[in-house]
mmCIF file of C-alpha atoms in Angstrom:
data_model
loop_
_atom_site.group_PDB
_atom_site.id
_atom_site.type_symbol
_atom_site.label_atom_id
_atom_site.label_comp_id
_atom_site.label_asym_id
_atom_site.label_seq_id
_atom_site.Cartn_x
_atom_site.Cartn_y
_atom_site.Cartn_z
ATOM 1 C CA MET N 1 59.324 101.244 -33.248
ATOM 2 C CA THR N 2 58.749 104.740 -31.878
ATOM 3 C CA ARG N 3 61.170 107.639 -31.992
ATOM 4 C CA ARG N 4 62.364 106.806 -28.463
ATOM 5 C CA SER N 5 63.789 103.430 -29.375
ATOM 6 C CA PHE N 6 66.201 104.993 -31.882
ATOM 7 C CA LEU N 7 67.592 107.735 -29.654
ATOM 8 C CA GLN N 8 69.822 105.617 -27.457
ATOM 9 C CA ALA N 9 69.521 102.122 -28.901
ATOM 10 C CA ALA N 10 73.195 101.613 -29.753
ATOM 11 C CA ALA N 11 74.526 102.947 -26.463
ATOM 12 C CA LYS N 12 72.034 101.017 -24.371
ATOM 13 C CA THR N 13 72.651 97.753 -26.207
ATOM 14 C CA ILE N 14 76.412 98.050 -25.700
ATOM 15 C CA PHE N 15 75.952 98.915 -22.036
ATOM 16 C CA THR N 16 73.612 95.993 -21.482
ATOM 17 C CA MET N 17 75.995 93.538 -23.106
ATOM 18 C CA SER N 18 79.070 94.867 -21.291
ATOM 19 C CA PHE N 19 77.820 95.432 -17.766
ATOM 20 C CA GLY N 20 74.699 93.319 -17.344
ATOM 21 C CA GLY N 21 76.450 90.650 -15.293
ATOM 22 C CA LEU N 22 77.845 93.036 -12.678
ATOM 23 C CA PHE N 23 74.632 93.653 -10.781
ATOM 24 C CA SER N 24 73.328 91.454 -7.981
ATOM 25 C CA SER N 25 69.651 90.487 -8.055
ATOM 26 C CA ARG N 26 69.481 89.580 -4.347
ATOM 27 C CA SER N 27 66.568 91.157 -2.486
ATOM 28 C CA ALA N 28 67.308 93.041 0.724
ATOM 29 C CA HIS N 29 64.362 91.245 2.319
ATOM 30 C CA ALA N 30 64.868 87.760 0.861
ATOM 31 C CA ALA N 31 67.195 86.220 3.435
ATOM 32 C CA ALA N 32 66.957 82.810 1.769
ATOM 33 C CA ASP N 33 69.593 82.217 -0.895
ATOM 34 C CA GLY N 34 68.250 81.928 -4.424
ATOM 35 C CA ILE N 35 65.128 84.035 -3.825
ATOM 36 C CA HIS N 36 65.309 87.215 -5.859
ATOM 37 C CA HIS N 37 62.850 90.093 -6.269
ATOM 38 C CA LEU N 38 60.228 88.771 -3.861
ATOM 39 C CA ARG N 39 57.058 90.612 -4.839
ATOM 40 C CA GLN N 40 53.314 90.828 -4.391
ATOM 41 C CA ILE N 41 51.231 91.072 -7.557
ATOM 42 C CA VAL N 42 47.598 92.085 -7.746
ATOM 43 C CA THR N 43 44.850 89.451 -7.971
ATOM 44 C CA ALA N 44 41.179 89.690 -8.928
ATOM 45 C CA ASN N 45 40.402 90.264 -5.230
ATOM 46 C CA PRO N 46 43.399 92.037 -3.652
ATOM 47 C CA ALA N 47 41.477 92.699 -0.434
ATOM 48 C CA ARG N 48 41.720 88.987 0.422
ATOM 49 C CA THR N 49 44.158 87.322 -1.972
ATOM 50 C CA ARG N 50 47.674 88.043 -3.252
ATOM 51 C CA MET N 51 49.981 86.553 -5.833
ATOM 52 C CA ILE N 52 53.411 85.934 -4.313
ATOM 53 C CA GLN N 53 56.235 85.756 -6.864
ATOM 54 C CA TRP N 54 60.001 85.632 -6.980
ATOM 55 C CA ASP N 55 62.815 84.719 -9.350
ATOM 56 C CA SER N 56 65.611 82.194 -8.908
ATOM 57 C CA PRO N 57 68.586 81.254 -11.086
ATOM 58 C CA GLN N 58 68.110 77.596 -10.177
ATOM 59 C CA LEU N 59 65.351 75.107 -9.429
ATOM 60 C CA LEU N 60 64.731 75.285 -5.676
ATOM 61 C CA GLN N 61 64.399 72.153 -3.525
ATOM 62 C CA ASN N 62 61.500 71.702 -1.076
ATOM 63 C CA VAL N 63 60.306 75.225 -1.784
ATOM 64 C CA ARG N 64 57.150 76.416 -0.016
ATOM 65 C CA VAL N 65 55.152 79.559 0.646
ATOM 66 C CA GLU N 66 54.107 79.536 4.284
ATOM 67 C CA LEU N 67 51.062 81.488 5.451
ATOM 68 C CA ARG N 68 50.795 82.339 9.153
ATOM 69 C CA SER N 69 47.327 83.152 10.457
ATOM 70 C CA PRO N 70 46.579 85.698 13.232
ATOM 71 C CA HIS N 71 46.413 82.689 15.591
ATOM 72 C CA LYS N 72 49.960 81.635 14.590
ATOM 73 C CA GLN N 73 48.777 78.597 12.668
ATOM 74 C CA VAL N 74 50.991 77.953 9.629
ATOM 75 C CA GLU N 75 49.762 76.646 6.278
ATOM 76 C CA SER N 76 52.234 75.498 3.647
ATOM 77 C CA LEU N 77 51.689 75.838 -0.111
ATOM 78 C CA ILE N 78 53.727 74.438 -2.989
ATOM 79 C CA PRO N 79 54.314 77.164 -5.605
ATOM 80 C CA ALA N 80 54.254 76.669 -9.345
ATOM 81 C CA TYR N 81 57.008 77.987 -11.578
ATOM 82 C CA THR N 82 57.728 78.924 -15.170
ATOM 83 C CA TYR N 83 61.073 78.573 -16.918
ATOM 84 C CA LEU N 84 62.612 81.459 -18.863
ATOM 85 C CA SER N 85 65.806 81.346 -20.922
ATOM 86 C CA MET N 86 66.496 84.759 -22.449
ATOM 87 C CA ASP N 87 69.421 87.140 -22.939
ATOM 88 C CA ASP N 88 71.927 84.381 -22.049
ATOM 89 C CA GLU N 89 70.356 83.881 -18.613
ATOM 90 C CA VAL N 90 68.099 81.238 -17.090
ATOM 91 C CA GLN N 91 65.377 82.035 -14.576
ATOM 92 C CA PHE N 92 62.829 80.003 -12.676
ATOM 93 C CA ILE N 93 59.918 82.335 -11.908
ATOM 94 C CA TYR N 94 57.825 81.071 -8.991
ATOM 95 C CA HIS N 95 54.268 82.046 -8.099
ATOM 96 C CA ALA N 96 51.606 81.102 -5.565
ATOM 97 C CA GLU N 97 48.247 82.765 -4.968
ATOM 98 C CA ILE N 98 47.353 82.910 -1.286
ATOM 99 C CA SER N 99 44.182 83.826 0.622
ATOM 100 C CA PHE N 100 44.667 85.671 3.884
ATOM 101 C CA ALA N 101 42.888 87.224 6.832
ATOM 102 C CA GLU N 102 43.817 90.464 8.594
ATOM 103 C CA ASP N 103 47.075 90.279 10.598
ATOM 104 C CA SER N 104 48.394 87.338 8.595
ATOM 105 C CA ALA N 105 51.957 87.038 7.289
ATOM 106 C CA TYR N 106 53.884 84.976 4.734
ATOM 107 C CA ARG N 107 57.392 83.811 4.043
ATOM 108 C CA VAL N 108 59.209 81.658 1.477
ATOM 109 C CA THR N 109 61.245 78.629 2.543
ATOM 110 C CA HIS N 110 63.427 76.121 0.726
ATOM 111 C CA ALA N 111 66.070 73.554 1.666
ATOM 112 C CA GLY N 112 66.332 74.692 5.275
ATOM 113 C CA SER N 113 66.452 78.434 4.515
ATOM 114 C CA ALA N 114 63.681 81.032 4.843
ATOM 115 C CA THR N 115 62.884 84.677 4.267
ATOM 116 C CA GLU N 116 61.625 86.792 7.136
ATOM 117 C CA TRP N 117 57.892 86.838 7.881
ATOM 118 C CA ILE N 118 56.247 89.603 5.828
ATOM 119 C CA PRO N 119 52.879 91.041 6.908
ATOM 120 C CA LEU N 120 49.903 90.804 4.555
ATOM 121 C CA LEU N 121 48.134 94.143 4.582
ATOM 122 C CA GLY N 122 44.512 94.678 3.566
ATOM 123 C CA VAL N 123 42.957 97.493 1.525
ATOM 124 C CA GLY N 124 41.931 100.629 3.403
ATOM 125 C CA ASN N 125 38.918 102.902 3.153
ATOM 126 C CA PRO N 126 39.628 105.248 1.539
ATOM 127 C CA VAL N 127 41.863 103.185 -0.686
ATOM 128 C CA ARG N 128 45.247 104.772 -1.372
ATOM 129 C CA ALA N 129 47.458 104.034 -4.362
ATOM 130 C CA LEU N 130 50.677 105.225 -5.990
ATOM 131 C CA LEU N 131 50.682 105.388 -9.796
ATOM 132 C CA PHE N 132 53.903 105.578 -11.789
ATOM 133 C CA SER N 133 54.501 105.565 -15.538
ATOM 134 C CA ASP N 134 57.567 105.079 -17.706
ATOM 135 C CA SER N 135 60.015 103.896 -15.081
ATOM 136 C CA GLN N 136 62.324 102.926 -17.947
ATOM 137 C CA CYS N 137 65.889 104.200 -17.591
ATOM 138 C CA GLY N 138 69.038 104.258 -19.656
ATOM 139 C CA GLU N 139 72.433 103.272 -18.167
ATOM 140 C CA SER N 140 71.254 103.430 -14.527
ATOM 141 C CA TYR N 141 67.949 102.976 -12.694
ATOM 142 C CA ASP N 142 68.957 105.367 -9.901
ATOM 143 C CA VAL N 143 66.271 107.902 -10.895
ATOM 144 C CA TRP N 144 63.587 105.206 -10.811
ATOM 145 C CA ARG N 145 64.900 104.148 -7.400
ATOM 146 C CA THR N 146 64.604 107.734 -6.141
ATOM 147 C CA THR N 147 61.098 108.209 -7.567
ATOM 148 C CA TYR N 148 59.758 104.926 -6.208
ATOM 149 C CA GLN N 149 61.371 105.161 -2.781
ATOM 150 C CA THR N 150 60.506 108.866 -2.352
ATOM 151 C CA ALA N 151 56.853 108.190 -3.106
ATOM 152 C CA TRP N 152 56.779 105.455 -0.445
ATOM 153 C CA GLN N 153 58.523 107.656 2.109
ATOM 154 C CA ARG N 154 55.852 110.313 1.610
ATOM 155 C CA HIS N 155 52.936 107.873 1.480
ATOM 156 C CA PRO N 156 53.796 104.841 3.631
ATOM 157 C CA ASP N 157 50.083 104.087 4.078
ATOM 158 C CA ALA N 158 49.518 103.430 0.368
ATOM 159 C CA ASP N 159 47.680 100.165 -0.317
ATOM 160 C CA ALA N 160 48.928 99.380 -3.816
ATOM 161 C CA VAL N 161 51.203 100.442 -6.672
ATOM 162 C CA ALA N 162 50.507 100.677 -10.406
ATOM 163 C CA ILE N 163 53.215 101.079 -13.063
ATOM 164 C CA VAL N 164 51.514 102.225 -16.248
ATOM 165 C CA GLY N 165 53.754 100.770 -18.930
ATOM 166 C CA ASP N 166 57.401 100.938 -20.051
ATOM 167 C CA LEU N 167 58.565 99.409 -16.806
ATOM 168 C CA THR N 168 61.980 98.856 -18.370
ATOM 169 C CA ASP N 169 63.646 100.235 -21.461
ATOM 170 C CA ASN N 170 64.011 96.846 -23.133
ATOM 171 C CA GLY N 171 61.518 94.022 -22.705
ATOM 172 C CA GLU N 172 64.028 91.211 -23.256
ATOM 173 C CA SER N 173 67.065 92.595 -21.423
ATOM 174 C CA ALA N 174 67.956 90.730 -18.232
ATOM 175 C CA TRP N 175 69.988 93.706 -16.970
ATOM 176 C CA HIS N 176 67.098 96.151 -17.407
ATOM 177 C CA TRP N 177 64.620 93.930 -15.548
ATOM 178 C CA ARG N 178 67.089 93.138 -12.787
ATOM 179 C CA SER N 179 67.887 96.846 -12.347
ATOM 180 C CA PHE N 180 64.191 97.743 -12.350
ATOM 181 C CA PHE N 181 63.436 95.336 -9.488
ATOM 182 C CA GLU N 182 66.583 96.128 -7.494
ATOM 183 C CA ALA N 183 65.569 99.792 -7.448
ATOM 184 C CA MET N 184 62.351 98.791 -5.671
ATOM 185 C CA GLU N 185 64.043 96.817 -2.902
ATOM 186 C CA ALA N 186 64.883 98.809 0.222
ATOM 187 C CA ALA N 187 64.000 99.264 3.879
ATOM 188 C CA GLY N 188 60.313 98.578 4.415
ATOM 189 C CA ALA N 189 60.212 96.185 1.427
ATOM 190 C CA PRO N 190 57.211 97.728 -0.366
ATOM 191 C CA LEU N 191 57.770 95.364 -3.309
ATOM 192 C CA ALA N 192 57.217 92.359 -1.033
ATOM 193 C CA ARG N 193 54.566 93.982 1.217
ATOM 194 C CA HIS N 194 52.075 95.610 -1.182
ATOM 195 C CA PRO N 195 50.306 94.476 -4.377
ATOM 196 C CA HIS N 196 51.831 95.813 -7.584
ATOM 197 C CA ILE N 197 49.796 96.414 -10.735
ATOM 198 C CA PRO N 198 51.813 96.188 -13.981
ATOM 199 C CA VAL N 199 50.616 97.528 -17.330
ATOM 200 C CA LEU N 200 52.059 96.621 -20.725
ATOM 201 C CA GLY N 201 53.881 99.383 -22.606
ATOM 202 C CA ASN N 202 55.521 99.490 -25.998
ATOM 203 C CA HIS N 203 58.992 98.902 -24.499
ATOM 204 C CA GLU N 204 57.813 95.594 -23.047
ATOM 205 C CA TYR N 205 57.372 94.599 -26.700
ATOM 206 C CA TYR N 206 60.972 95.546 -27.663
ATOM 207 C CA GLY N 207 63.498 92.775 -28.140
ATOM 208 C CA LEU N 208 67.267 92.892 -27.739
ATOM 209 C CA GLN N 209 67.567 94.083 -31.329
ATOM 210 C CA TRP N 210 65.058 96.916 -30.659
ATOM 211 C CA THR N 211 62.442 95.415 -32.938
ATOM 212 C CA ALA N 212 58.907 94.390 -31.964
ATOM 213 C CA VAL N 213 58.616 90.952 -30.339
ATOM 214 C CA PRO N 214 55.939 89.305 -28.162
ATOM 215 C CA PRO N 215 56.248 90.515 -24.524
ATOM 216 C CA VAL N 216 57.342 87.097 -23.246
ATOM 217 C CA ARG N 217 59.467 88.245 -20.319
ATOM 218 C CA TYR N 218 56.709 90.534 -19.002
ATOM 219 C CA LEU N 219 54.101 87.772 -19.259
ATOM 220 C CA ARG N 220 56.379 85.298 -17.438
ATOM 221 C CA THR N 221 57.422 87.838 -14.800
ATOM 222 C CA PHE N 222 53.859 88.637 -13.683
ATOM 223 C CA ALA N 223 51.166 86.052 -12.942
ATOM 224 C CA LEU N 224 48.116 88.264 -13.508
ATOM 225 C CA PRO N 225 44.347 87.883 -12.978
ATOM 226 C CA ASP N 226 42.600 85.636 -15.491
ATOM 227 C CA ASN N 227 40.795 87.497 -18.278
ATOM 228 C CA GLY N 228 39.269 84.424 -19.909
ATOM 229 C CA SER N 229 41.420 84.821 -23.020
ATOM 230 C CA ARG N 230 43.135 81.971 -24.819
ATOM 231 C CA ASP N 231 45.516 84.138 -26.858
ATOM 232 C CA PHE N 232 46.053 87.257 -24.719
ATOM 233 C CA ARG N 233 46.182 86.124 -21.113
ATOM 234 C CA GLY N 234 48.011 88.739 -19.056
ATOM 235 C CA HIS N 235 47.643 91.487 -21.663
ATOM 236 C CA TYR N 236 44.552 92.955 -19.991
ATOM 237 C CA TYR N 237 42.695 92.284 -16.722
ATOM 238 C CA SER N 238 40.553 93.876 -14.012
ATOM 239 C CA PHE N 239 40.080 93.898 -10.239
ATOM 240 C CA ASP N 240 38.415 95.880 -7.459
ATOM 241 C CA LEU N 241 40.544 98.006 -5.162
ATOM 242 C CA GLY N 242 38.233 99.326 -2.468
ATOM 243 C CA ALA N 243 35.658 101.606 -4.107
ATOM 244 C CA VAL N 244 37.530 101.554 -7.436
ATOM 245 C CA HIS N 245 37.060 99.071 -10.261
ATOM 246 C CA CYS N 246 40.351 99.026 -12.204
ATOM 247 C CA MET N 247 40.646 97.891 -15.813
ATOM 248 C CA VAL N 248 44.156 97.411 -17.199
ATOM 249 C CA LEU N 249 44.462 97.550 -20.990
ATOM 250 C CA ASP N 250 47.113 96.724 -23.591
ATOM 251 C CA THR N 251 47.325 99.597 -26.103
ATOM 252 C CA GLN N 252 50.217 98.153 -28.128
ATOM 253 C CA PHE N 253 48.217 97.250 -31.241
ATOM 254 C CA LEU N 254 51.038 98.536 -33.467
ATOM 255 C CA GLU N 255 53.761 96.560 -31.673
ATOM 256 C CA ALA N 256 51.581 93.419 -31.670
ATOM 257 C CA GLU N 257 51.859 93.549 -35.475
ATOM 258 C CA GLU N 258 49.739 90.860 -37.162
ATOM 259 C CA ARG N 259 48.059 90.052 -33.846
ATOM 260 C CA GLY N 260 47.115 93.687 -33.217
ATOM 261 C CA ALA N 261 43.677 93.575 -34.825
ATOM 262 C CA ALA N 262 42.708 90.450 -32.873
ATOM 263 C CA LEU N 263 43.984 91.981 -29.612
ATOM 264 C CA ARG N 264 41.970 95.145 -30.206
ATOM 265 C CA ALA N 265 38.730 93.333 -31.068
ATOM 266 C CA GLU N 266 38.945 90.821 -28.223
ATOM 267 C CA GLN N 267 39.945 93.413 -25.641
ATOM 268 C CA MET N 268 37.199 95.854 -26.648
ATOM 269 C CA ASP N 269 34.560 93.151 -26.290
ATOM 270 C CA TRP N 270 35.939 92.223 -22.866
ATOM 271 C CA LEU N 271 36.123 95.876 -21.768
ATOM 272 C CA ARG N 272 32.453 96.546 -22.555
ATOM 273 C CA LYS N 273 31.310 93.459 -20.642
ATOM 274 C CA ASP N 274 33.662 93.985 -17.715
ATOM 275 C CA ALA N 275 32.810 97.656 -17.144
ATOM 276 C CA ALA N 276 29.075 97.040 -17.515
ATOM 277 C CA ALA N 277 29.186 94.255 -14.928
ATOM 278 C CA SER N 278 30.880 96.368 -12.257
ATOM 279 C CA THR N 279 28.854 98.055 -9.509
ATOM 280 C CA ALA N 280 31.869 99.852 -7.983
ATOM 281 C CA PRO N 281 31.391 103.614 -7.434
ATOM 282 C CA TRP N 282 34.451 104.510 -9.548
ATOM 283 C CA LYS N 283 35.678 103.078 -12.841
ATOM 284 C CA LEU N 284 39.393 103.557 -13.558
ATOM 285 C CA VAL N 285 41.304 102.568 -16.712
ATOM 286 C CA LEU N 286 45.085 102.126 -16.705
ATOM 287 C CA MET N 287 46.680 102.031 -20.162
ATOM 288 C CA HIS N 288 50.077 103.011 -21.504
ATOM 289 C CA LYS N 289 49.537 104.941 -24.741
ATOM 290 C CA ASP N 290 47.591 108.175 -24.494
ATOM 291 C CA ILE N 291 44.433 109.373 -26.237
ATOM 292 C CA LEU N 292 46.321 112.329 -27.805
ATOM 293 C CA ALA N 293 49.355 112.322 -30.099
ATOM 294 C CA TYR N 294 51.613 114.987 -28.544
ATOM 295 C CA GLY N 295 54.002 114.936 -31.488
ATOM 296 C CA ASP N 296 54.208 111.156 -31.900
ATOM 297 C CA TYR N 297 53.470 110.011 -35.444
ATOM 298 C CA GLN N 298 50.127 108.187 -35.691
ATOM 299 C CA VAL N 299 50.411 105.481 -38.326
ATOM 300 C CA GLU N 300 46.713 104.937 -39.007
ATOM 301 C CA GLN N 301 45.882 108.643 -39.365
ATOM 302 C CA ASN N 302 49.146 109.944 -40.843
ATOM 303 C CA THR N 303 49.352 112.767 -38.303
ATOM 304 C CA ASN N 304 51.312 113.714 -35.184
ATOM 305 C CA HIS N 305 48.751 115.860 -33.376
ATOM 306 C CA GLY N 306 45.175 115.701 -32.096
ATOM 307 C CA ILE N 307 43.436 112.465 -31.107
ATOM 308 C CA SER N 308 45.842 109.534 -31.344
ATOM 309 C CA ASP N 309 45.252 106.170 -33.005
ATOM 310 C CA VAL N 310 44.605 104.743 -29.516
ATOM 311 C CA GLY N 311 42.229 107.609 -28.747
ATOM 312 C CA GLN N 312 40.262 106.803 -31.886
ATOM 313 C CA VAL N 313 39.782 103.266 -30.555
ATOM 314 C CA PHE N 314 38.719 104.068 -26.992
ATOM 315 C CA LEU N 315 37.274 107.582 -26.574
ATOM 316 C CA ASP N 316 33.676 106.872 -27.600
ATOM 317 C CA THR N 317 33.610 103.584 -25.672
ATOM 318 C CA PHE N 318 34.858 105.281 -22.504
ATOM 319 C CA ASP N 319 32.020 107.802 -22.858
ATOM 320 C CA HIS N 320 29.463 105.041 -23.269
ATOM 321 C CA LEU N 321 30.766 103.042 -20.307
ATOM 322 C CA GLY N 322 30.918 106.030 -17.970
ATOM 323 C CA ILE N 323 34.630 105.685 -17.198
ATOM 324 C CA ASP N 324 35.539 108.202 -14.497
ATOM 325 C CA LEU N 325 39.320 108.299 -14.815
ATOM 326 C CA VAL N 326 41.911 107.168 -17.359
ATOM 327 C CA VAL N 327 45.596 107.226 -16.426
ATOM 328 C CA SER N 328 48.135 106.825 -19.232
ATOM 329 C CA GLY N 329 51.840 107.387 -19.912
ATOM 330 C CA HIS N 330 54.123 106.982 -22.926
ATOM 331 C CA VAL N 331 54.544 110.723 -23.558
ATOM 332 C CA HIS N 332 56.771 111.387 -20.497
ATOM 333 C CA ALA N 333 54.868 114.495 -19.480
ATOM 334 C CA TYR N 334 52.082 115.556 -17.137
ATOM 335 C CA ARG N 335 48.800 116.705 -18.677
ATOM 336 C CA ARG N 336 45.237 116.970 -17.377
ATOM 337 C CA ARG N 337 42.263 116.740 -19.792
ATOM 338 C CA GLN N 338 38.526 116.222 -19.266
ATOM 339 C CA MET N 339 36.544 115.132 -22.296
ATOM 340 C CA ARG N 340 33.230 113.838 -23.546
ATOM 341 C CA ALA N 341 32.101 113.423 -27.161
ATOM 342 C CA ARG N 342 35.687 114.321 -28.159
ATOM 343 C CA GLN N 343 35.308 117.811 -26.700
ATOM 344 C CA THR N 344 36.533 119.399 -23.490
ATOM 345 C CA ASP N 345 33.721 118.911 -20.967
ATOM 346 C CA LYS N 346 33.928 119.421 -17.195
ATOM 347 C CA ASN N 347 31.462 116.546 -16.759
ATOM 348 C CA GLY N 348 33.373 114.165 -18.997
ATOM 349 C CA THR N 349 35.989 111.479 -18.305
ATOM 350 C CA LEU N 350 39.106 112.760 -16.547
ATOM 351 C CA TYR N 351 42.252 111.876 -18.519
ATOM 352 C CA LEU N 352 45.561 112.161 -16.675
ATOM 353 C CA LEU N 353 48.856 111.712 -18.465
ATOM 354 C CA ALA N 354 51.660 110.931 -16.006
ATOM 355 C CA GLY N 355 55.404 110.385 -15.936
ATOM 356 C CA PRO N 356 58.257 110.027 -16.425
ATOM 357 C CA ALA N 357 59.171 108.047 -13.321
ATOM 358 C CA GLY N 358 62.579 107.211 -14.786
ATOM 359 C CA ASN N 359 65.329 109.277 -16.422
ATOM 360 C CA GLU N 360 63.984 109.631 -19.963
ATOM 361 C CA TYR N 361 62.920 113.282 -20.462
ATOM 362 C CA PHE N 362 61.408 114.847 -23.591
ATOM 363 C CA ASN N 363 60.124 118.164 -24.829
ATOM 364 C CA VAL N 364 56.421 117.623 -25.511
ATOM 365 C CA PRO N 365 54.208 119.972 -27.562
ATOM 366 C CA ALA N 366 50.842 121.160 -26.250
ATOM 367 C CA GLU N 367 47.447 119.890 -27.423
ATOM 368 C CA THR N 368 44.305 122.034 -27.510
ATOM 369 C CA TYR N 369 42.575 119.694 -25.035
ATOM 370 C CA ASP N 370 45.138 120.390 -22.274
ATOM 371 C CA ILE N 371 43.654 121.984 -19.139
ATOM 372 C CA ILE N 372 46.786 121.729 -16.995
ATOM 373 C CA ALA N 373 50.293 121.012 -18.269
ATOM 374 C CA GLY N 374 53.439 120.308 -16.268
ATOM 375 C CA PRO N 375 56.821 121.889 -17.063
ATOM 376 C CA ASP N 376 58.499 121.024 -20.346
ATOM 377 C CA PRO N 377 60.341 118.732 -20.008
ATOM 378 C CA THR N 378 58.386 117.349 -17.084
ATOM 379 C CA PRO N 379 60.560 116.187 -14.141
ATOM 380 C CA SER N 380 60.233 112.699 -12.660
ATOM 381 C CA ASN N 381 56.842 112.376 -10.975
ATOM 382 C CA TYR N 382 54.072 110.057 -9.795
ATOM 383 C CA LEU N 383 50.367 110.238 -8.910
ATOM 384 C CA TYR N 384 48.916 109.714 -5.446
ATOM 385 C CA LEU N 385 45.275 108.605 -5.374
ATOM 386 C CA GLU N 386 42.722 108.363 -2.567
ATOM 387 C CA ALA N 387 39.156 107.178 -3.122
ATOM 388 C CA ASP N 388 36.066 106.214 -1.170
ATOM 389 C CA ALA N 389 32.512 105.751 -2.407
ATOM 390 C CA GLN N 390 31.828 109.490 -2.741
ATOM 391 C CA HIS N 391 35.179 111.151 -3.304
ATOM 392 C CA LEU N 392 38.239 110.611 -5.493
ATOM 393 C CA HIS N 393 41.344 112.727 -4.930
ATOM 394 C CA ILE N 394 44.467 112.568 -7.078
ATOM 395 C CA ARG N 395 47.667 114.575 -6.928
ATOM 396 C CA CYS N 396 50.745 114.748 -9.173
ATOM 397 C CA GLU N 397 53.946 115.080 -7.142
ATOM 398 C CA THR N 398 57.548 115.387 -8.332
ATOM 399 C CA THR N 399 60.468 113.744 -6.563
ATOM 400 C CA SER N 400 61.662 117.214 -5.503
ATOM 401 C CA GLY N 401 58.392 117.747 -3.607
ATOM 402 C CA ALA N 402 56.586 120.073 -6.003
ATOM 403 C CA VAL N 403 52.872 119.453 -6.558
ATOM 404 C CA LEU N 404 52.141 119.833 -10.267
ATOM 405 C CA ASP N 405 48.374 119.411 -10.012
ATOM 406 C CA THR N 406 45.535 118.358 -7.683
ATOM 407 C CA VAL N 407 42.135 117.086 -8.834
ATOM 408 C CA ASP N 408 39.015 116.148 -6.858
ATOM 409 C CA LEU N 409 36.000 114.268 -8.198
ATOM 410 C CA GLN N 410 32.699 113.797 -6.368
ATOM 411 C CA LYS N 411 29.857 111.301 -6.780
#
């Protein structure tokens, strides 16, 4: 466990047990009864395919995902589902991967009821994305709601969303996951209209007793691109988003406990092969834990400053692979660094530390590698990214409208 899990564990556990059943999980854009948190999840080829998912408290009868072509022809697909019984609740989590052409739409039907038709939107050039980190909240997810919805109001043309770990405060809590999704459901239905890119954080590994457990709920909640792994499917994956090749990593080697060494070795081998095989102009890594310690105790090095345990694993490999940008979270602060050979270098990999997107704020010490640092504590924020083959632009914006930093990279 990290220091964060101890700060409010007792209060949050009591709140979850007492009030978890009072919140509705009904989506504003899922008109069919029993369809909750209708969402699009990224696939290996998000320009032409999407994973459609939703939750239901019961097994649905005659359930279908219908795909309407630009010529109004309708194709019907039977979704698969997984069963989850956790935190005294039962869920059936449905998923169906669909291929689509421009100007297509989809809906979900079952037993004579149906959602509205939802357009399937392609990926633009330049590609535009919103990146959040640490959306976890205590007691209420209102701050996450404000951060997420404000970002969409400012950037309605965004193609995709990434959430870089610690999506919820507790990985097994039904109330936390329900509140997380409800905060993302509003007018315009971005959750159901745009692909979302989840990343594992340490809180996804926390059980109801605030001890490390396998991230079962996360892995059931998101049907993610295949990584070829037998033991760690869903922990890491990659895809192309326009001119950007994105690699999503699991940095929770400590929380994985006895499986941590195997996760690290397998993932590193995959990362080298995956990055080397890509011909995309930009290579982006999304991972939760940062390359620097920022006051967090590093178990393997017995220190709380400088390069973190995770940084020791990845820094040299990122140099070798020519990674352009790494976005991380975990620290709940904004920092910009640019490094190569473990030194500040204007030609090195750009490392951006983002968040919080929720209501967990911390005072964070400086590191000598910092080029730009946000306020301390850093207010709720997100990153807005635009990229084409020659240019990558990224900006850190707070929910109040302040711009904390702007960075431009050129090829």
